[in-house]
Tab-separated table of C-alpha atoms in Angstrom:
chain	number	residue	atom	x	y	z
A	864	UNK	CA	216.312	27.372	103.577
A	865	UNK	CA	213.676	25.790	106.228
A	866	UNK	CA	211.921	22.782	104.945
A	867	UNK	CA	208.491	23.046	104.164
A	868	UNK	CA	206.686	19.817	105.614
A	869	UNK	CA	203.825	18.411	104.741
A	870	UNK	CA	201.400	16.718	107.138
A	871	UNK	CA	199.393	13.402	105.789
A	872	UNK	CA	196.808	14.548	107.750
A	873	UNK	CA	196.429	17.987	106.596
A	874	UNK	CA	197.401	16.960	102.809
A	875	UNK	CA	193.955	14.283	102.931
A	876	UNK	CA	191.955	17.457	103.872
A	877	UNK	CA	192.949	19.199	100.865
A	878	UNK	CA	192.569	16.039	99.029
A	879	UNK	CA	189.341	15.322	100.304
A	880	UNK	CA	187.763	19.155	99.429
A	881	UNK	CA	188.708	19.075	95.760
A	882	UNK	CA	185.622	19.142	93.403
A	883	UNK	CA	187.733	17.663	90.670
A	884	UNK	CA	186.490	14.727	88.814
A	885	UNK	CA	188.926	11.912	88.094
A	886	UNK	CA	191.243	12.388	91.318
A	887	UNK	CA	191.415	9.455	93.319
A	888	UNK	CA	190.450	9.521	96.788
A	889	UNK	CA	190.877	6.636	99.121
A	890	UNK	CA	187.369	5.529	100.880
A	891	UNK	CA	186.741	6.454	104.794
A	892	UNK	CA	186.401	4.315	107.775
A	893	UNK	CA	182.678	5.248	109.740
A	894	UNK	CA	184.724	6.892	112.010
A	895	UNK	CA	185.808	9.334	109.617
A	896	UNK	CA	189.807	7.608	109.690
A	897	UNK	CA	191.040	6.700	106.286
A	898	UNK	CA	190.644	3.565	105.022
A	899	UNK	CA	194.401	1.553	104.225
A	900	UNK	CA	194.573	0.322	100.902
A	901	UNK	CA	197.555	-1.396	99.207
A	902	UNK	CA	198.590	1.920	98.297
A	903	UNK	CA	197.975	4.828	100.293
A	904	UNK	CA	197.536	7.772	97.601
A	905	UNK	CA	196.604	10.834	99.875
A	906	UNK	CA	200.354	9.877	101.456
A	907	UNK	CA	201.729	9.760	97.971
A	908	UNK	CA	200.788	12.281	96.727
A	909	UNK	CA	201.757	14.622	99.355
A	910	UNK	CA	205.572	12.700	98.808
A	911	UNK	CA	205.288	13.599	95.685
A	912	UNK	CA	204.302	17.869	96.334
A	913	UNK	CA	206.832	17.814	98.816
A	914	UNK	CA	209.298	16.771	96.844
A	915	UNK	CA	208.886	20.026	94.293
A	916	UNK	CA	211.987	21.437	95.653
A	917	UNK	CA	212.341	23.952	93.117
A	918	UNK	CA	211.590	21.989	90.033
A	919	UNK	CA	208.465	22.862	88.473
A	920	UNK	CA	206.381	20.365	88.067
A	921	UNK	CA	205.665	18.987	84.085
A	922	UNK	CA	201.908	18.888	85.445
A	923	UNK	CA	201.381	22.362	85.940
A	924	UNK	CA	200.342	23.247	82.361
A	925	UNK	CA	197.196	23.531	81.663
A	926	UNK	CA	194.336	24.150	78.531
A	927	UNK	CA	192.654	27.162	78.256
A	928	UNK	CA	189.188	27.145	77.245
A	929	UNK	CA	187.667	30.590	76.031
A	930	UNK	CA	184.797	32.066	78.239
A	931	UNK	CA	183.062	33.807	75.872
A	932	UNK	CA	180.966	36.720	76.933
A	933	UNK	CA	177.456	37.573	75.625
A	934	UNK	CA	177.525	40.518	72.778
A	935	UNK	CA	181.696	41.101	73.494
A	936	UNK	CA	184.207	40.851	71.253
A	937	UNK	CA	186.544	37.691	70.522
A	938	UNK	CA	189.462	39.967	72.121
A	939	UNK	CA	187.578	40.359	75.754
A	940	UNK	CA	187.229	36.068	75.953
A	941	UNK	CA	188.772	35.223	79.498
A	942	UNK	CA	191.414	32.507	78.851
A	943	UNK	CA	190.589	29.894	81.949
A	944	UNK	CA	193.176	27.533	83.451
A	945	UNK	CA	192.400	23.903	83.416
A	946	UNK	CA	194.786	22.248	85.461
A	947	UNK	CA	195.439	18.418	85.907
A	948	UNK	CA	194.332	16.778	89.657
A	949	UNK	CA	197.698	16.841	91.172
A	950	UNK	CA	198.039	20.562	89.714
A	951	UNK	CA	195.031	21.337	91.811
A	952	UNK	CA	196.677	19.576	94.833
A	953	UNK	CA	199.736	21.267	94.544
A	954	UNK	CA	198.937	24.898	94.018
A	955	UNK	CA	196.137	24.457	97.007
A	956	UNK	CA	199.049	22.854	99.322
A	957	UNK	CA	201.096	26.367	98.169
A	958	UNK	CA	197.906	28.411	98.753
A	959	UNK	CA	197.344	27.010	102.060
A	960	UNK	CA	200.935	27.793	103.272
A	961	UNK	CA	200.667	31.494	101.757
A	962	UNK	CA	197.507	32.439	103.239
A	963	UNK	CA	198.811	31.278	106.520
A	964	UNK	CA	201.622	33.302	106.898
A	965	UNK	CA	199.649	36.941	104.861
A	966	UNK	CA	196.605	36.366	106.746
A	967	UNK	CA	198.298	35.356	110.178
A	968	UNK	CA	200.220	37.987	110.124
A	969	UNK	CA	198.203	40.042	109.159
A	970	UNK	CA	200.496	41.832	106.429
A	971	UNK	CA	197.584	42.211	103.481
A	972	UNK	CA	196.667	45.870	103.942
A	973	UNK	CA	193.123	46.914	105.606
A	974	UNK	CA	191.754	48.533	102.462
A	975	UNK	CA	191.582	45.279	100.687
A	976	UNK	CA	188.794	43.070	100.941
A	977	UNK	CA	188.746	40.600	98.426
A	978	UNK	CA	189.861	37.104	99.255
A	979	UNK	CA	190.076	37.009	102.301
A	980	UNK	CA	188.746	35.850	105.471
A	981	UNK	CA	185.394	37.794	107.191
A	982	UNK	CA	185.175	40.200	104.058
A	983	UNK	CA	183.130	40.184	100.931
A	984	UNK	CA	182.123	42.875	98.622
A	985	UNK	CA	178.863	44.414	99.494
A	986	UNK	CA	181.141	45.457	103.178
A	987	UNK	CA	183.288	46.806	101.045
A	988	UNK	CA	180.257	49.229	98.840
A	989	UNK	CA	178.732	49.541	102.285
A	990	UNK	CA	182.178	51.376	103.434
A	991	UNK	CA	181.724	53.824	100.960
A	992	UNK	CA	177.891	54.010	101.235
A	993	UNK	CA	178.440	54.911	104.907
A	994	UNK	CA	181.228	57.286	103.533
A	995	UNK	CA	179.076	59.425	101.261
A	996	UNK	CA	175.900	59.537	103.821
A	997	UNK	CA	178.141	61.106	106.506
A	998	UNK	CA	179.147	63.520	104.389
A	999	UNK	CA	175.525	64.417	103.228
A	1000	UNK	CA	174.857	65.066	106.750
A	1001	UNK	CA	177.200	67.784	106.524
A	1002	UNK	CA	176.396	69.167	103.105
A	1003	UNK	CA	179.582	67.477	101.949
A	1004	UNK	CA	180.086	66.581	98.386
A	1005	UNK	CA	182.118	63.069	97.896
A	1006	UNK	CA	183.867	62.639	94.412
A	1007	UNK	CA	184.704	58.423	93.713
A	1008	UNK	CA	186.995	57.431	91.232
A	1009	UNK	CA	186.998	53.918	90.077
A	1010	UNK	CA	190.147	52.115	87.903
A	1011	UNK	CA	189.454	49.497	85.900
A	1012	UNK	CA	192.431	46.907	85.442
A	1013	UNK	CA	192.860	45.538	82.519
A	1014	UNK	CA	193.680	41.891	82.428
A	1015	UNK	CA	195.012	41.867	85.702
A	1016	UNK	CA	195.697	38.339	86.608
A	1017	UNK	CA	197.426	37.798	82.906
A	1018	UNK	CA	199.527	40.557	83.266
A	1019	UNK	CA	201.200	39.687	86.992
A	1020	UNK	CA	204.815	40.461	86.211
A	1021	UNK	CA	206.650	37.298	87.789
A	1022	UNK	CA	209.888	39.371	88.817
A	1023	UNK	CA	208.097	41.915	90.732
A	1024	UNK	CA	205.745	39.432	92.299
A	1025	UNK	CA	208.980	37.613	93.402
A	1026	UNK	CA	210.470	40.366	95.131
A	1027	UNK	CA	207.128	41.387	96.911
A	1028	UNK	CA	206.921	38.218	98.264
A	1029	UNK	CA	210.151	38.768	99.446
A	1030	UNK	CA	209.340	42.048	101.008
A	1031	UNK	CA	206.396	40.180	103.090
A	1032	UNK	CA	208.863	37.918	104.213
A	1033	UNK	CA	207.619	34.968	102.984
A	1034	UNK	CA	209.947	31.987	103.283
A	1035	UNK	CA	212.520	31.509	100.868
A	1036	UNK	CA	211.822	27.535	100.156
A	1037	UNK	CA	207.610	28.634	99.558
A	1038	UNK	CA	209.000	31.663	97.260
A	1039	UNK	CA	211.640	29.726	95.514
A	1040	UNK	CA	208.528	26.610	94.895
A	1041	UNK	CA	206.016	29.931	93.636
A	1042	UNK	CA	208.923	31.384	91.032
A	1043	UNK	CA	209.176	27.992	89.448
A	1044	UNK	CA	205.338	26.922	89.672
A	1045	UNK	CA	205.040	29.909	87.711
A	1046	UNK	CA	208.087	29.892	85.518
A	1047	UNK	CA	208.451	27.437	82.206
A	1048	UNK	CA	204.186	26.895	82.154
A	1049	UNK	CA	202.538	26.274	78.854
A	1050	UNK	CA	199.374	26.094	77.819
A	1051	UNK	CA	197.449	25.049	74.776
A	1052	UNK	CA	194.304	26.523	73.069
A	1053	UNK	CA	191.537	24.384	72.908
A	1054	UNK	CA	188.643	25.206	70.654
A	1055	UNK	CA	185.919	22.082	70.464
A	1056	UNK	CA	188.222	18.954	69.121
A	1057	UNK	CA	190.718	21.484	67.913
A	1058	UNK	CA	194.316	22.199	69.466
A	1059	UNK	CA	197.227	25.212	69.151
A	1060	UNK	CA	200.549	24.101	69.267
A	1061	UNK	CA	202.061	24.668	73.005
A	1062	UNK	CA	203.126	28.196	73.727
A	1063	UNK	CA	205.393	29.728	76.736
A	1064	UNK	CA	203.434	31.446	79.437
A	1065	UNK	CA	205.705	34.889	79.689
A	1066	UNK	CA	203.584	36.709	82.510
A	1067	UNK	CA	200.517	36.582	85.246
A	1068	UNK	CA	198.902	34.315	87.263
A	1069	UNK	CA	196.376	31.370	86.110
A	1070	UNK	CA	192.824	32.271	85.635
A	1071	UNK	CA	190.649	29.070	87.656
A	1072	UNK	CA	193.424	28.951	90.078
A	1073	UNK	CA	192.987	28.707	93.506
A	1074	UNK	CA	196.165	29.660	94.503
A	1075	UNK	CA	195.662	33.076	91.656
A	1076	UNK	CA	194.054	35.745	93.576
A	1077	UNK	CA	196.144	35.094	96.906
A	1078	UNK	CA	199.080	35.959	94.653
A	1079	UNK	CA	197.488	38.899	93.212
A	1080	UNK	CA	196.954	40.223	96.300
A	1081	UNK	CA	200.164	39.987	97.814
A	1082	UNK	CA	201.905	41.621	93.907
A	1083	UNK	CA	199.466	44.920	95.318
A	1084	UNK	CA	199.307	45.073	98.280
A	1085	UNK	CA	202.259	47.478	98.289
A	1086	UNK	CA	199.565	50.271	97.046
A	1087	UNK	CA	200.511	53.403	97.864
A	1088	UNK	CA	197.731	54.395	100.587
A	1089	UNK	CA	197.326	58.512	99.812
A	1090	UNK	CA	196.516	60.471	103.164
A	1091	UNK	CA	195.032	63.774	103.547
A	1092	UNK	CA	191.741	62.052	103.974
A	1093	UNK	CA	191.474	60.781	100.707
A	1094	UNK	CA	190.032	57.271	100.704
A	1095	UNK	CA	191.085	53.756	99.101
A	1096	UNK	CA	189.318	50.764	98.213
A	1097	UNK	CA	190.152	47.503	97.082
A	1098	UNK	CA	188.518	44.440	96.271
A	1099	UNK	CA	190.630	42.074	94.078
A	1100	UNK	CA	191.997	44.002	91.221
A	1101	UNK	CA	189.184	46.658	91.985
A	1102	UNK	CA	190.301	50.048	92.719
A	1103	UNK	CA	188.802	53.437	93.606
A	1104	UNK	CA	189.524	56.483	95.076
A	1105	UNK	CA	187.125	59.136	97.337
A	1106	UNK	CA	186.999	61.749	99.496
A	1107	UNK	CA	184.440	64.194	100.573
A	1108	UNK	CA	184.697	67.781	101.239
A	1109	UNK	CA	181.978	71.021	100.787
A	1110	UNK	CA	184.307	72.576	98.166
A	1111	UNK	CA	185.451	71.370	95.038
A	1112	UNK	CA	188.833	73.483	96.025
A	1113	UNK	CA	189.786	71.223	98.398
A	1114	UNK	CA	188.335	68.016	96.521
A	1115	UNK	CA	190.465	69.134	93.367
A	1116	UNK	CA	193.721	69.850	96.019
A	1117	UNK	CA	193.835	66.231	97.416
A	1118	UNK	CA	192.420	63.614	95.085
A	1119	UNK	CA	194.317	64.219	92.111
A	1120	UNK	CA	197.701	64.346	93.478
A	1121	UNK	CA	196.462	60.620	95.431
A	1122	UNK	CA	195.525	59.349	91.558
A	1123	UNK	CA	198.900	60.919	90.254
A	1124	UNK	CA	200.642	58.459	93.069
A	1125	UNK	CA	198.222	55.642	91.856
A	1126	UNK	CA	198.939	56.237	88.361
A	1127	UNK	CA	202.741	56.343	88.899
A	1128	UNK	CA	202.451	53.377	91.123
A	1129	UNK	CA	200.702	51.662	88.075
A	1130	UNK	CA	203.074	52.224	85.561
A	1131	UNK	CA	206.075	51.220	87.786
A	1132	UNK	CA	204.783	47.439	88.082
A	1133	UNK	CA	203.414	47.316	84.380
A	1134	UNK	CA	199.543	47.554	85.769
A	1135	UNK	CA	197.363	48.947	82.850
A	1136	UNK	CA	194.040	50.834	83.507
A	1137	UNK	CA	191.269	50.255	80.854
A	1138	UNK	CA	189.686	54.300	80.545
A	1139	UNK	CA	187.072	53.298	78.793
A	1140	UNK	CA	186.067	51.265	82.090
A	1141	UNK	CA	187.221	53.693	84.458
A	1142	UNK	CA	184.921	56.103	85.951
A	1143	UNK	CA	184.511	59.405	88.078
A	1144	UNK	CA	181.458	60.111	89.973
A	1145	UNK	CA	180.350	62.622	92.027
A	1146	UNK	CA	178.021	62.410	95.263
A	1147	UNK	CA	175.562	65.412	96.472
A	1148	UNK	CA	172.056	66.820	96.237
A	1149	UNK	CA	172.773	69.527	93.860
A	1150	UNK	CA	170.695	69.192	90.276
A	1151	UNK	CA	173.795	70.971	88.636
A	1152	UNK	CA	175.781	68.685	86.004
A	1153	UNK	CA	179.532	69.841	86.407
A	1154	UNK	CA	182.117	67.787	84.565
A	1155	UNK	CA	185.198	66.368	86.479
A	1156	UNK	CA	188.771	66.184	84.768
A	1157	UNK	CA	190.508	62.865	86.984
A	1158	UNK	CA	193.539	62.200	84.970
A	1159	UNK	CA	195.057	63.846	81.727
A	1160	UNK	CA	194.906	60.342	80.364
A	1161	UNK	CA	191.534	59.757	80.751
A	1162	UNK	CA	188.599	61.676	78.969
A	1163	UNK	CA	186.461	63.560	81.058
A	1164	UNK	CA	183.091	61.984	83.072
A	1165	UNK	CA	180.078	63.530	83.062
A	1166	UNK	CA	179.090	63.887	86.433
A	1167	UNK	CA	175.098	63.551	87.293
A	1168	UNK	CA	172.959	64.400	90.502
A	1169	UNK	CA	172.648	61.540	92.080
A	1170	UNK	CA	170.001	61.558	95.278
A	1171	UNK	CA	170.569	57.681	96.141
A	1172	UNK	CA	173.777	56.413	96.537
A	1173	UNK	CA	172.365	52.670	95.953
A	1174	UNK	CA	171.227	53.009	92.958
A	1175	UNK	CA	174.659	53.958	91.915
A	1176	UNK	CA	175.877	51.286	93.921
């Protein structure tokens, strides 16, 4: 395997951009060159990542703290990751390395625009704005369906994120270091002054970690991408389908057999889509209510006129 080295220089960076409270960070020169103490920590520390080779670190587990949401059920809390300093340091050093070889690369797929460089969301709803407002010019209709995932980044099966990480070629050593961050973690419930006992994290990636949505990315970016004109849109774990036509014929003839491919995609790699979060809509001037039928799993939408894309949007 080819080392993975780790330069002082670039480790203080990392160091230095952490909003953590209680890491220790050695104090500057006014030239901006670090300050030598009788114990050089940024240097240390990086010894100390570096020297993860395969072994996953006893600091990696974390507490989970529930994030509860306003009028939502107990069930829907979002369990977040607190991780220890050095955790931070780590999994950043790992993210760093990652995103370096997807993004320079350039393996993550067009079509997705979360996390990552130069793209946001609104580009992403502007795609599709632009999308429908072509299509009004030519009395097209455009019919968007939108998945819901449910808890995505908890459900990231670590087997089939392994071998897609393989199938980006990432290096073995940085693969080998990601399987056993992510293998043997525990994590404890805290609740006020209250703990659970420790329990065995079986599946997905950490919620608050840095290093989280790069990996989520890279577990779908293998998506199938339907053709036949039909559209696809990610950002993060969001997903929707369109495409445009003037006859619901031809709508009906190419967009289900794309969310058939989703759908089968989904179930291979243990993805579940929440239906009652899922959505169809349809795009045009007409003030006719028609009712579209997207997946035999999913109850029917009722489908409304809708004059301004935005306010969909």
């Amino acid at each position: 395997m080819e080392e993975i080295r780790l330069s002082h220089k670039a480790f203080w960076k990392i160091t230095k951009a952490l909003k953590t409270e209680g890491i220790p960070i050695p104090p500057q020169r006014p030239d901006g060159t670090t300050a030598l103490t009788t114990r050089e920590r940024s240097p240390v520390a990086g010894e100390i990542t570096q020297n993860q080779k395969g072994t996953g670190p006893r600091w990696c587990g974390g507490n989970r703290h529930p994030q509860a949401r306003a009028s939502r059920p107990p069930a829907s809390y979002r369990p977040i990751s607190l991780l220890s300093g050095l955790a931070k340091l780590f999994e950043r050093v790992l993210k760093t390395r990652l995103s370096n070889h997807l993004f320079g690369k350039g393996l993550i797929i067009d079509e997705q625009f979360g996390f990552r460089p130069a793209h946001s969301c609104p580009q992403q709803v502007l795609r599709l704005v632009e999308y429908v407002m072509e299509g009004f010019k030519t009395k097209q209709k455009t019919v968007a369906v939108f998945f819901d995932v449910a808890k995505a980044f908890d459900r990231v099966w670590h087997a089939g994120l392994v071998y897609k990480l393989y199938s980006l070629e990432v290096p073995d050593r940085l693969i080998f270091i990601i399987q056993n961050f992510l293998s043997n973690r525990y994590f404890t419930f805290r609740h006020e002054r209250t703990h659970s006992t420790r329990r065995l994290i079986r599946a997905g990636v950490p919620q608050g970690s840095a290093l989280s949505p790069l990996l989520y990315s890279a577990y779908t970016n293998d998506i199938p991408r339907p053709t036949s004109g039909v559209q696809l849109a990610l950002f993060a774990d969001d997903t929707a389908l369109f495409f445009r036509s003037r006859t619901r014929r031809s709508i009906f003839r190419h967009l289900p057999k794309a969310i058939d491919e989703l759908g089968q995609w989904f179930r291979k790699w243990r993805i579940e889509v929440n239906p009652d979060k899922s959505a169809a809509i349809q795009f045009k001037y007409s003030k006719n209510r028609s009712q579209l039928v997207v997946d035999r799993n999913t109850q029917p939408q009722n489908v409304e006129r809708e004059n301004s894309v935005a306010t969909v949007l």
